[in-house]
Amino acid sequence: MNDRSTSTFDLSGRCAVVVGATSGLGREIALGLARAGANVVASSRRSEQVEEVAAAIEAEGRRTLRLCSDVLRRDSLEVLHAGVLQEFGSVEILVNAAGITSRLPTIDCPEETWQRIFDTNLTGTLRACQIFGRTMLEQGRGSIINIASLSSFVAFHEVAAYGASKAGVAALTRSLAVEFASKNVRVNGIAPGIFPTDLNRELLFTTERGREEILRTPMARFGRLEEVAGAAVFLASDAASFVTGEILTVDGGYLASGVNQ
Protein backbone atom coordinates (compact mmCIF):
# COMPACT_ATOMS: atom_id res chain seq x y z
CA MET A 1 0.00 0.00 0.00
CA ASN A 2 1.16 3.53 -0.59
CA ASP A 3 0.49 6.70 1.36
CA ARG A 4 -2.00 8.28 -1.01
CA SER A 5 -5.22 9.40 0.60
CA THR A 6 -7.24 8.43 -2.45
CA SER A 7 -9.06 5.15 -3.03
CA THR A 8 -6.97 1.99 -3.12
CA PHE A 9 -8.58 1.34 -6.51
CA ASP A 10 -7.07 4.54 -7.94
CA LEU A 11 -4.48 3.89 -10.67
CA SER A 12 -3.45 7.51 -11.21
CA GLY A 13 0.15 7.97 -12.31
CA ARG A 14 0.64 4.34 -13.30
CA CYS A 15 1.46 3.05 -16.75
CA ALA A 16 -0.48 0.06 -18.06
CA VAL A 17 0.24 -1.96 -21.18
CA VAL A 18 -2.57 -4.10 -22.59
CA VAL A 19 -1.51 -6.55 -25.30
CA GLY A 20 -4.40 -7.65 -27.48
CA ALA A 21 -6.30 -4.53 -26.51
CA THR A 22 -8.14 -3.40 -29.60
CA SER A 23 -11.25 -5.58 -29.55
CA GLY A 24 -13.56 -7.38 -27.17
CA LEU A 25 -12.44 -7.91 -23.60
CA GLY A 26 -8.97 -6.48 -24.13
CA ARG A 27 -10.35 -3.18 -25.38
CA GLU A 28 -12.76 -2.86 -22.49
CA ILE A 29 -10.03 -3.66 -19.98
CA ALA A 30 -7.78 -0.99 -21.50
CA LEU A 31 -10.53 1.61 -21.22
CA GLY A 32 -11.42 0.48 -17.69
CA LEU A 33 -7.83 0.97 -16.54
CA ALA A 34 -7.82 4.43 -18.13
CA ARG A 35 -11.04 5.35 -16.33
CA ALA A 36 -9.40 4.27 -13.07
CA GLY A 37 -6.59 6.77 -13.71
CA ALA A 38 -3.86 4.84 -15.50
CA ASN A 39 -2.05 5.93 -18.62
CA VAL A 40 -2.68 3.02 -20.98
CA VAL A 41 -0.86 1.73 -24.03
CA ALA A 42 -3.31 -0.48 -25.95
CA SER A 43 -1.44 -2.59 -28.48
CA SER A 44 -2.28 -5.16 -31.13
CA ARG A 45 -1.29 -6.03 -34.68
CA ARG A 46 -3.70 -3.68 -36.48
CA SER A 47 -2.68 -0.04 -36.66
CA GLU A 48 -6.14 1.32 -37.40
CA GLN A 49 -7.57 -0.37 -34.30
CA VAL A 50 -4.64 0.80 -32.18
CA GLU A 51 -5.39 4.34 -33.32
CA GLU A 52 -9.09 4.02 -32.44
CA VAL A 53 -8.49 2.73 -28.91
CA ALA A 54 -5.73 5.28 -28.31
CA ALA A 55 -8.16 8.06 -29.18
CA ALA A 56 -10.70 6.62 -26.74
CA ILE A 57 -8.04 6.49 -23.99
CA GLU A 58 -7.12 10.12 -24.66
CA ALA A 59 -10.80 11.02 -24.46
CA GLU A 60 -10.65 9.76 -20.86
CA GLY A 61 -7.91 12.32 -20.20
CA ARG A 62 -5.04 9.79 -20.15
CA ARG A 63 -1.77 9.54 -22.01
CA THR A 64 -1.04 6.72 -24.43
CA LEU A 65 1.14 5.60 -27.33
CA ARG A 66 0.23 4.23 -30.73
CA LEU A 67 2.39 1.13 -30.97
CA CYS A 68 1.52 -2.12 -32.73
CA SER A 69 2.79 -5.49 -31.57
CA ASP A 70 2.52 -9.18 -32.42
CA VAL A 71 2.84 -11.73 -29.61
CA LEU A 72 4.25 -14.24 -32.09
CA ARG A 73 7.36 -12.06 -32.45
CA ARG A 74 9.58 -11.38 -29.44
CA ASP A 75 11.28 -8.48 -31.23
CA SER A 76 7.88 -6.83 -31.71
CA LEU A 77 7.17 -6.98 -27.97
CA GLU A 78 10.66 -5.69 -27.21
CA VAL A 79 10.02 -2.65 -29.41
CA LEU A 80 6.73 -2.07 -27.56
CA HIS A 81 8.52 -2.38 -24.21
CA ALA A 82 11.26 0.06 -25.23
CA GLY A 83 8.75 2.61 -26.49
CA VAL A 84 6.75 2.46 -23.26
CA LEU A 85 9.83 2.94 -21.08
CA GLN A 86 11.07 5.82 -23.23
CA GLU A 87 7.74 7.63 -22.94
CA PHE A 88 6.66 6.79 -19.38
CA GLY A 89 9.87 5.74 -17.62
CA SER A 90 8.27 2.70 -15.96
CA VAL A 91 5.50 0.18 -16.40
CA GLU A 92 3.36 -0.90 -13.45
CA ILE A 93 0.61 -2.96 -15.10
CA LEU A 94 0.67 -5.57 -17.88
CA VAL A 95 -2.46 -7.27 -19.23
CA ASN A 96 -2.06 -10.17 -21.65
CA ALA A 97 -5.31 -10.40 -23.61
CA ALA A 98 -4.20 -11.62 -27.05
CA GLY A 99 -5.73 -14.95 -28.01
CA ILE A 100 -7.09 -17.07 -30.83
CA THR A 101 -9.15 -20.24 -31.12
CA SER A 102 -10.36 -22.71 -33.72
CA ARG A 103 -13.26 -25.13 -33.38
CA LEU A 104 -12.84 -28.60 -34.86
CA PRO A 105 -12.79 -32.21 -33.65
CA THR A 106 -9.58 -32.80 -31.72
CA ILE A 107 -8.84 -35.98 -33.64
CA ASP A 108 -8.71 -33.92 -36.85
CA CYS A 109 -6.76 -30.95 -35.46
CA PRO A 110 -3.62 -30.39 -37.56
CA GLU A 111 -0.44 -29.94 -35.59
CA GLU A 112 0.06 -26.59 -37.32
CA THR A 113 -3.27 -25.33 -35.93
CA TRP A 114 -2.49 -26.69 -32.47
CA GLN A 115 0.93 -25.03 -32.49
CA ARG A 116 -0.39 -21.68 -33.76
CA ILE A 117 -2.96 -21.53 -30.93
CA PHE A 118 -0.35 -22.45 -28.31
CA ASP A 119 2.20 -20.02 -29.71
CA THR A 120 -0.32 -17.17 -29.52
CA ASN A 121 -2.20 -17.92 -26.31
CA LEU A 122 0.48 -19.48 -24.09
CA THR A 123 3.92 -18.71 -25.50
CA GLY A 124 2.83 -15.21 -26.48
CA THR A 125 1.80 -14.62 -22.87
CA LEU A 126 5.15 -15.97 -21.70
CA ARG A 127 7.05 -13.63 -24.03
CA ALA A 128 5.28 -10.55 -22.70
CA CYS A 129 5.64 -11.69 -19.09
CA GLN A 130 9.39 -12.18 -19.58
CA ILE A 131 9.99 -8.86 -21.32
CA PHE A 132 7.84 -6.62 -19.13
CA GLY A 133 8.26 -8.75 -16.02
CA ARG A 134 12.02 -8.21 -16.00
CA THR A 135 11.50 -4.45 -15.77
CA MET A 136 8.92 -4.87 -13.01
CA LEU A 137 11.34 -7.03 -11.03
CA GLU A 138 14.03 -4.36 -11.39
CA GLN A 139 11.52 -1.70 -10.28
CA GLY A 140 10.41 -3.78 -7.31
CA ARG A 141 6.73 -3.35 -8.16
CA GLY A 142 4.17 -4.39 -10.73
CA SER A 143 0.97 -6.25 -11.50
CA ILE A 144 0.62 -8.74 -14.36
CA ILE A 145 -2.85 -9.92 -15.36
CA ASN A 146 -3.16 -12.84 -17.77
CA ILE A 147 -6.46 -13.63 -19.45
CA ALA A 148 -7.25 -17.27 -18.81
CA SER A 149 -10.62 -18.91 -19.60
CA LEU A 150 -13.35 -21.09 -18.19
CA SER A 151 -11.71 -23.71 -20.39
CA SER A 152 -8.67 -23.48 -18.11
CA PHE A 153 -10.86 -25.53 -15.75
CA VAL A 154 -13.59 -27.32 -17.72
CA ALA A 155 -13.82 -28.71 -21.24
CA PHE A 156 -15.71 -27.03 -24.06
CA HIS A 157 -16.69 -29.17 -27.04
CA GLU A 158 -14.17 -29.26 -29.92
CA VAL A 159 -11.81 -26.52 -28.71
CA ALA A 160 -9.16 -28.72 -27.09
CA ALA A 161 -6.20 -26.68 -28.34
CA TYR A 162 -7.67 -23.49 -26.91
CA GLY A 163 -8.54 -25.17 -23.62
CA ALA A 164 -5.13 -26.76 -23.24
CA SER A 165 -3.40 -23.47 -24.01
CA LYS A 166 -5.55 -21.61 -21.49
CA ALA A 167 -4.93 -24.27 -18.85
CA GLY A 168 -1.28 -23.53 -19.52
CA VAL A 169 -1.90 -19.81 -19.01
CA ALA A 170 -3.37 -20.56 -15.58
CA ALA A 171 -0.38 -22.73 -14.65
CA LEU A 172 2.09 -20.15 -15.94
CA THR A 173 0.32 -17.46 -13.92
CA ARG A 174 0.68 -19.41 -10.69
CA SER A 175 4.33 -20.26 -11.37
CA LEU A 176 5.29 -16.66 -12.11
CA ALA A 177 3.36 -15.47 -9.05
CA VAL A 178 5.55 -17.65 -6.83
CA GLU A 179 8.76 -16.64 -8.59
CA PHE A 180 8.02 -12.90 -8.63
CA ALA A 181 6.41 -12.48 -5.21
CA SER A 182 9.57 -11.58 -3.30
CA LYS A 183 10.13 -8.61 -5.63
CA ASN A 184 6.63 -7.20 -5.04
CA VAL A 185 5.42 -8.17 -8.52
CA ARG A 186 2.00 -9.79 -8.44
CA VAL A 187 0.79 -12.15 -11.16
CA ASN A 188 -2.89 -13.03 -11.41
CA GLY A 189 -5.36 -14.14 -14.04
CA ILE A 190 -8.94 -13.48 -15.05
CA ALA A 191 -11.12 -16.28 -16.38
CA PRO A 192 -14.05 -14.60 -18.14
CA GLY A 193 -17.37 -16.36 -18.44
CA ILE A 194 -19.48 -15.99 -21.56
CA PHE A 195 -19.30 -12.47 -22.98
CA PRO A 196 -20.78 -11.50 -26.34
CA THR A 197 -18.29 -9.80 -28.65
CA ASP A 198 -18.29 -9.01 -32.36
CA LEU A 199 -16.63 -12.38 -33.00
CA ASN A 200 -19.06 -14.64 -31.12
CA ARG A 201 -22.31 -12.68 -30.84
CA GLU A 202 -24.16 -14.57 -33.59
CA LEU A 203 -23.10 -17.96 -32.19
CA LEU A 204 -24.20 -17.07 -28.66
CA PHE A 205 -27.65 -15.73 -29.59
CA THR A 206 -28.65 -18.08 -32.41
CA THR A 207 -27.31 -21.57 -31.64
CA GLU A 208 -27.94 -24.43 -29.24
CA ARG A 209 -24.41 -23.95 -27.90
CA GLY A 210 -25.29 -20.42 -26.86
CA ARG A 211 -28.53 -21.55 -25.26
CA GLU A 212 -26.67 -24.23 -23.29
CA GLU A 213 -24.18 -21.65 -22.03
CA ILE A 214 -27.03 -19.49 -20.72
CA LEU A 215 -28.62 -22.55 -19.10
CA ARG A 216 -25.39 -23.34 -17.28
CA THR A 217 -24.94 -19.79 -15.98
CA PRO A 218 -26.89 -19.32 -12.71
CA MET A 219 -27.30 -15.58 -13.31
CA ALA A 220 -29.14 -16.58 -16.52
CA ARG A 221 -27.46 -14.00 -18.75
CA PHE A 222 -24.24 -13.32 -20.60
CA GLY A 223 -21.66 -10.98 -19.12
CA ARG A 224 -21.26 -7.30 -19.95
CA LEU A 225 -17.78 -6.31 -21.09
CA GLU A 226 -17.40 -3.67 -18.38
CA GLU A 227 -17.84 -6.41 -15.77
CA VAL A 228 -14.44 -7.82 -16.72
CA ALA A 229 -12.85 -4.38 -16.63
CA GLY A 230 -13.75 -4.04 -12.95
CA ALA A 231 -11.91 -7.25 -12.13
CA ALA A 232 -8.82 -5.98 -13.96
CA VAL A 233 -8.89 -2.66 -12.08
CA PHE A 234 -9.09 -4.55 -8.78
CA LEU A 235 -6.16 -6.85 -9.59
CA ALA A 236 -4.05 -3.94 -10.87
CA SER A 237 -4.71 -1.77 -7.83
CA ASP A 238 -3.51 -1.52 -4.25
CA ALA A 239 -6.83 -3.07 -3.22
CA ALA A 240 -5.28 -6.39 -4.34
CA SER A 241 -1.85 -5.76 -2.81
CA PHE A 242 -1.85 -9.17 -1.07
CA VAL A 243 -3.41 -11.09 -3.96
CA THR A 244 -1.13 -13.10 -6.23
CA GLY A 245 -1.35 -16.45 -8.02
CA GLU A 246 -5.14 -16.27 -8.28
CA ILE A 247 -7.37 -16.89 -11.28
CA LEU A 248 -10.41 -14.69 -10.72
CA THR A 249 -13.47 -16.06 -12.50
CA VAL A 250 -16.00 -13.52 -13.75
CA ASP A 251 -18.65 -15.92 -14.91
CA GLY A 252 -22.06 -15.36 -13.31
CA GLY A 253 -21.61 -18.55 -11.29
CA TYR A 254 -20.80 -20.84 -14.23
CA LEU A 255 -18.01 -22.80 -12.53
CA ALA A 256 -19.95 -23.08 -9.29
CA SER A 257 -22.94 -24.54 -11.07
CA GLY A 258 -24.22 -28.08 -10.93
CA VAL A 259 -27.94 -28.36 -11.67
CA ASN A 260 -29.68 -25.03 -12.25
CA GLN A 261 -33.31 -26.17 -12.39
Coordinates of C-alpha atoms in Angstrom, one line a residue:
M1 CA 0.0 0.0 0.0
N2 CA 1.2 3.5 -0.6
D3 CA 0.5 6.7 1.4
R4 CA -2.0 8.3 -1.0
S5 CA -5.2 9.4 0.6
T6 CA -7.2 8.4 -2.4
S7 CA -9.1 5.1 -3.0
T8 CA -7.0 2.0 -3.1
F9 CA -8.6 1.3 -6.5
D10 CA -7.1 4.5 -7.9
L11 CA -4.5 3.9 -10.7
S12 CA -3.5 7.5 -11.2
G13 CA 0.1 8.0 -12.3
R14 CA 0.6 4.3 -13.3
C15 CA 1.5 3.1 -16.8
A16 CA -0.5 0.1 -18.1
V17 CA 0.2 -2.0 -21.2
V18 CA -2.6 -4.1 -22.6
V19 CA -1.5 -6.6 -25.3
G20 CA -4.4 -7.7 -27.5
A21 CA -6.3 -4.5 -26.5
T22 CA -8.1 -3.4 -29.6
S23 CA -11.3 -5.6 -29.5
G24 CA -13.6 -7.4 -27.2
L25 CA -12.4 -7.9 -23.6
G26 CA -9.0 -6.5 -24.1
R27 CA -10.3 -3.2 -25.4
E28 CA -12.8 -2.9 -22.5
I29 CA -10.0 -3.7 -20.0
A30 CA -7.8 -1.0 -21.5
L31 CA -10.5 1.6 -21.2
G32 CA -11.4 0.5 -17.7
L33 CA -7.8 1.0 -16.5
A34 CA -7.8 4.4 -18.1
R35 CA -11.0 5.4 -16.3
A36 CA -9.4 4.3 -13.1
G37 CA -6.6 6.8 -13.7
A38 CA -3.9 4.8 -15.5
N39 CA -2.0 5.9 -18.6
V40 CA -2.7 3.0 -21.0
V41 CA -0.9 1.7 -24.0
A42 CA -3.3 -0.5 -25.9
S43 CA -1.4 -2.6 -28.5
S44 CA -2.3 -5.2 -31.1
R45 CA -1.3 -6.0 -34.7
R46 CA -3.7 -3.7 -36.5
S47 CA -2.7 0.0 -36.7
E48 CA -6.1 1.3 -37.4
Q49 CA -7.6 -0.4 -34.3
V50 CA -4.6 0.8 -32.2
E51 CA -5.4 4.3 -33.3
E52 CA -9.1 4.0 -32.4
V53 CA -8.5 2.7 -28.9
A54 CA -5.7 5.3 -28.3
A55 CA -8.2 8.1 -29.2
A56 CA -10.7 6.6 -26.7
I57 CA -8.0 6.5 -24.0
E58 CA -7.1 10.1 -24.7
A59 CA -10.8 11.0 -24.5
E60 CA -10.7 9.8 -20.9
G61 CA -7.9 12.3 -20.2
R62 CA -5.0 9.8 -20.2
R63 CA -1.8 9.5 -22.0
T64 CA -1.0 6.7 -24.4
L65 CA 1.1 5.6 -27.3
R66 CA 0.2 4.2 -30.7
L67 CA 2.4 1.1 -31.0
C68 CA 1.5 -2.1 -32.7
S69 CA 2.8 -5.5 -31.6
D70 CA 2.5 -9.2 -32.4
V71 CA 2.8 -11.7 -29.6
L72 CA 4.2 -14.2 -32.1
R73 CA 7.4 -12.1 -32.4
R74 CA 9.6 -11.4 -29.4
D75 CA 11.3 -8.5 -31.2
S76 CA 7.9 -6.8 -31.7
L77 CA 7.2 -7.0 -28.0
E78 CA 10.7 -5.7 -27.2
V79 CA 10.0 -2.6 -29.4
L80 CA 6.7 -2.1 -27.6
H81 CA 8.5 -2.4 -24.2
A82 CA 11.3 0.1 -25.2
G83 CA 8.8 2.6 -26.5
V84 CA 6.8 2.5 -23.3
L85 CA 9.8 2.9 -21.1
Q86 CA 11.1 5.8 -23.2
E87 CA 7.7 7.6 -22.9
F88 CA 6.7 6.8 -19.4
G89 CA 9.9 5.7 -17.6
S90 CA 8.3 2.7 -16.0
V91 CA 5.5 0.2 -16.4
E92 CA 3.4 -0.9 -13.5
I93 CA 0.6 -3.0 -15.1
L94 CA 0.7 -5.6 -17.9
V95 CA -2.5 -7.3 -19.2
N96 CA -2.1 -10.2 -21.7
A97 CA -5.3 -10.4 -23.6
A98 CA -4.2 -11.6 -27.0
G99 CA -5.7 -14.9 -28.0
I100 CA -7.1 -17.1 -30.8
T101 CA -9.1 -20.2 -31.1
S102 CA -10.4 -22.7 -33.7
R103 CA -13.3 -25.1 -33.4
L104 CA -12.8 -28.6 -34.9
P105 CA -12.8 -32.2 -33.7
T106 CA -9.6 -32.8 -31.7
I107 CA -8.8 -36.0 -33.6
D108 CA -8.7 -33.9 -36.8
C109 CA -6.8 -31.0 -35.5
P110 CA -3.6 -30.4 -37.6
E111 CA -0.4 -29.9 -35.6
E112 CA 0.1 -26.6 -37.3
T113 CA -3.3 -25.3 -35.9
W114 CA -2.5 -26.7 -32.5
Q115 CA 0.9 -25.0 -32.5
R116 CA -0.4 -21.7 -33.8
I117 CA -3.0 -21.5 -30.9
F118 CA -0.3 -22.4 -28.3
D119 CA 2.2 -20.0 -29.7
T120 CA -0.3 -17.2 -29.5
N121 CA -2.2 -17.9 -26.3
L122 CA 0.5 -19.5 -24.1
T123 CA 3.9 -18.7 -25.5
G124 CA 2.8 -15.2 -26.5
T125 CA 1.8 -14.6 -22.9
L126 CA 5.1 -16.0 -21.7
R127 CA 7.0 -13.6 -24.0
A128 CA 5.3 -10.5 -22.7
C129 CA 5.6 -11.7 -19.1
Q130 CA 9.4 -12.2 -19.6
I131 CA 10.0 -8.9 -21.3
F132 CA 7.8 -6.6 -19.1
G133 CA 8.3 -8.7 -16.0
R134 CA 12.0 -8.2 -16.0
T135 CA 11.5 -4.4 -15.8
M136 CA 8.9 -4.9 -13.0
L137 CA 11.3 -7.0 -11.0
E138 CA 14.0 -4.4 -11.4
Q139 CA 11.5 -1.7 -10.3
G140 CA 10.4 -3.8 -7.3
R141 CA 6.7 -3.3 -8.2
G142 CA 4.2 -4.4 -10.7
S143 CA 1.0 -6.2 -11.5
I144 CA 0.6 -8.7 -14.4
I145 CA -2.8 -9.9 -15.4
N146 CA -3.2 -12.8 -17.8
I147 CA -6.5 -13.6 -19.4
A148 CA -7.3 -17.3 -18.8
S149 CA -10.6 -18.9 -19.6
L150 CA -13.4 -21.1 -18.2
S151 CA -11.7 -23.7 -20.4
S152 CA -8.7 -23.5 -18.1
F153 CA -10.9 -25.5 -15.8
V154 CA -13.6 -27.3 -17.7
A155 CA -13.8 -28.7 -21.2
F156 CA -15.7 -27.0 -24.1
H157 CA -16.7 -29.2 -27.0
E158 CA -14.2 -29.3 -29.9
V159 CA -11.8 -26.5 -28.7
A160 CA -9.2 -28.7 -27.1
A161 CA -6.2 -26.7 -28.3
Y162 CA -7.7 -23.5 -26.9
G163 CA -8.5 -25.2 -23.6
A164 CA -5.1 -26.8 -23.2
S165 CA -3.4 -23.5 -24.0
K166 CA -5.5 -21.6 -21.5
A167 CA -4.9 -24.3 -18.8
G168 CA -1.3 -23.5 -19.5
V169 CA -1.9 -19.8 -19.0
A170 CA -3.4 -20.6 -15.6
A171 CA -0.4 -22.7 -14.6
L172 CA 2.1 -20.1 -15.9
T173 CA 0.3 -17.5 -13.9
R174 CA 0.7 -19.4 -10.7
S175 CA 4.3 -20.3 -11.4
L176 CA 5.3 -16.7 -12.1
A177 CA 3.4 -15.5 -9.0
V178 CA 5.5 -17.7 -6.8
E179 CA 8.8 -16.6 -8.6
F180 CA 8.0 -12.9 -8.6
A181 CA 6.4 -12.5 -5.2
S182 CA 9.6 -11.6 -3.3
K183 CA 10.1 -8.6 -5.6
N184 CA 6.6 -7.2 -5.0
V185 CA 5.4 -8.2 -8.5
R186 CA 2.0 -9.8 -8.4
V187 CA 0.8 -12.2 -11.2
N188 CA -2.9 -13.0 -11.4
G189 CA -5.4 -14.1 -14.0
I190 CA -8.9 -13.5 -15.1
A191 CA -11.1 -16.3 -16.4
P192 CA -14.0 -14.6 -18.1
G193 CA -17.4 -16.4 -18.4
I194 CA -19.5 -16.0 -21.6
F195 CA -19.3 -12.5 -23.0
P196 CA -20.8 -11.5 -26.3
T197 CA -18.3 -9.8 -28.7
D198 CA -18.3 -9.0 -32.4
L199 CA -16.6 -12.4 -33.0
N200 CA -19.1 -14.6 -31.1
R201 CA -22.3 -12.7 -30.8
E202 CA -24.2 -14.6 -33.6
L203 CA -23.1 -18.0 -32.2
L204 CA -24.2 -17.1 -28.7
F205 CA -27.6 -15.7 -29.6
T206 CA -28.7 -18.1 -32.4
T207 CA -27.3 -21.6 -31.6
E208 CA -27.9 -24.4 -29.2
R209 CA -24.4 -24.0 -27.9
G210 CA -25.3 -20.4 -26.9
R211 CA -28.5 -21.5 -25.3
E212 CA -26.7 -24.2 -23.3
E213 CA -24.2 -21.7 -22.0
I214 CA -27.0 -19.5 -20.7
L215 CA -28.6 -22.5 -19.1
R216 CA -25.4 -23.3 -17.3
T217 CA -24.9 -19.8 -16.0
P218 CA -26.9 -19.3 -12.7
M219 CA -27.3 -15.6 -13.3
A220 CA -29.1 -16.6 -16.5
R221 CA -27.5 -14.0 -18.7
F222 CA -24.2 -13.3 -20.6
G223 CA -21.7 -11.0 -19.1
R224 CA -21.3 -7.3 -20.0
L225 CA -17.8 -6.3 -21.1
E226 CA -17.4 -3.7 -18.4
E227 CA -17.8 -6.4 -15.8
V228 CA -14.4 -7.8 -16.7
A229 CA -12.8 -4.4 -16.6
G230 CA -13.8 -4.0 -12.9
A231 CA -11.9 -7.2 -12.1
A232 CA -8.8 -6.0 -14.0
V233 CA -8.9 -2.7 -12.1
F234 CA -9.1 -4.5 -8.8
L235 CA -6.2 -6.9 -9.6
A236 CA -4.1 -3.9 -10.9
S237 CA -4.7 -1.8 -7.8
D238 CA -3.5 -1.5 -4.3
A239 CA -6.8 -3.1 -3.2
A240 CA -5.3 -6.4 -4.3
S241 CA -1.8 -5.8 -2.8
F242 CA -1.8 -9.2 -1.1
V243 CA -3.4 -11.1 -4.0
T244 CA -1.1 -13.1 -6.2
G245 CA -1.3 -16.5 -8.0
E246 CA -5.1 -16.3 -8.3
I247 CA -7.4 -16.9 -11.3
L248 CA -10.4 -14.7 -10.7
T249 CA -13.5 -16.1 -12.5
V250 CA -16.0 -13.5 -13.7
D251 CA -18.6 -15.9 -14.9
G252 CA -22.1 -15.4 -13.3
G253 CA -21.6 -18.5 -11.3
Y254 CA -20.8 -20.8 -14.2
L255 CA -18.0 -22.8 -12.5
A256 CA -20.0 -23.1 -9.3
S257 CA -22.9 -24.5 -11.1
G258 CA -24.2 -28.1 -10.9
V259 CA -27.9 -28.4 -11.7
N260 CA -29.7 -25.0 -12.2
Q261 CA -33.3 -26.2 -12.4

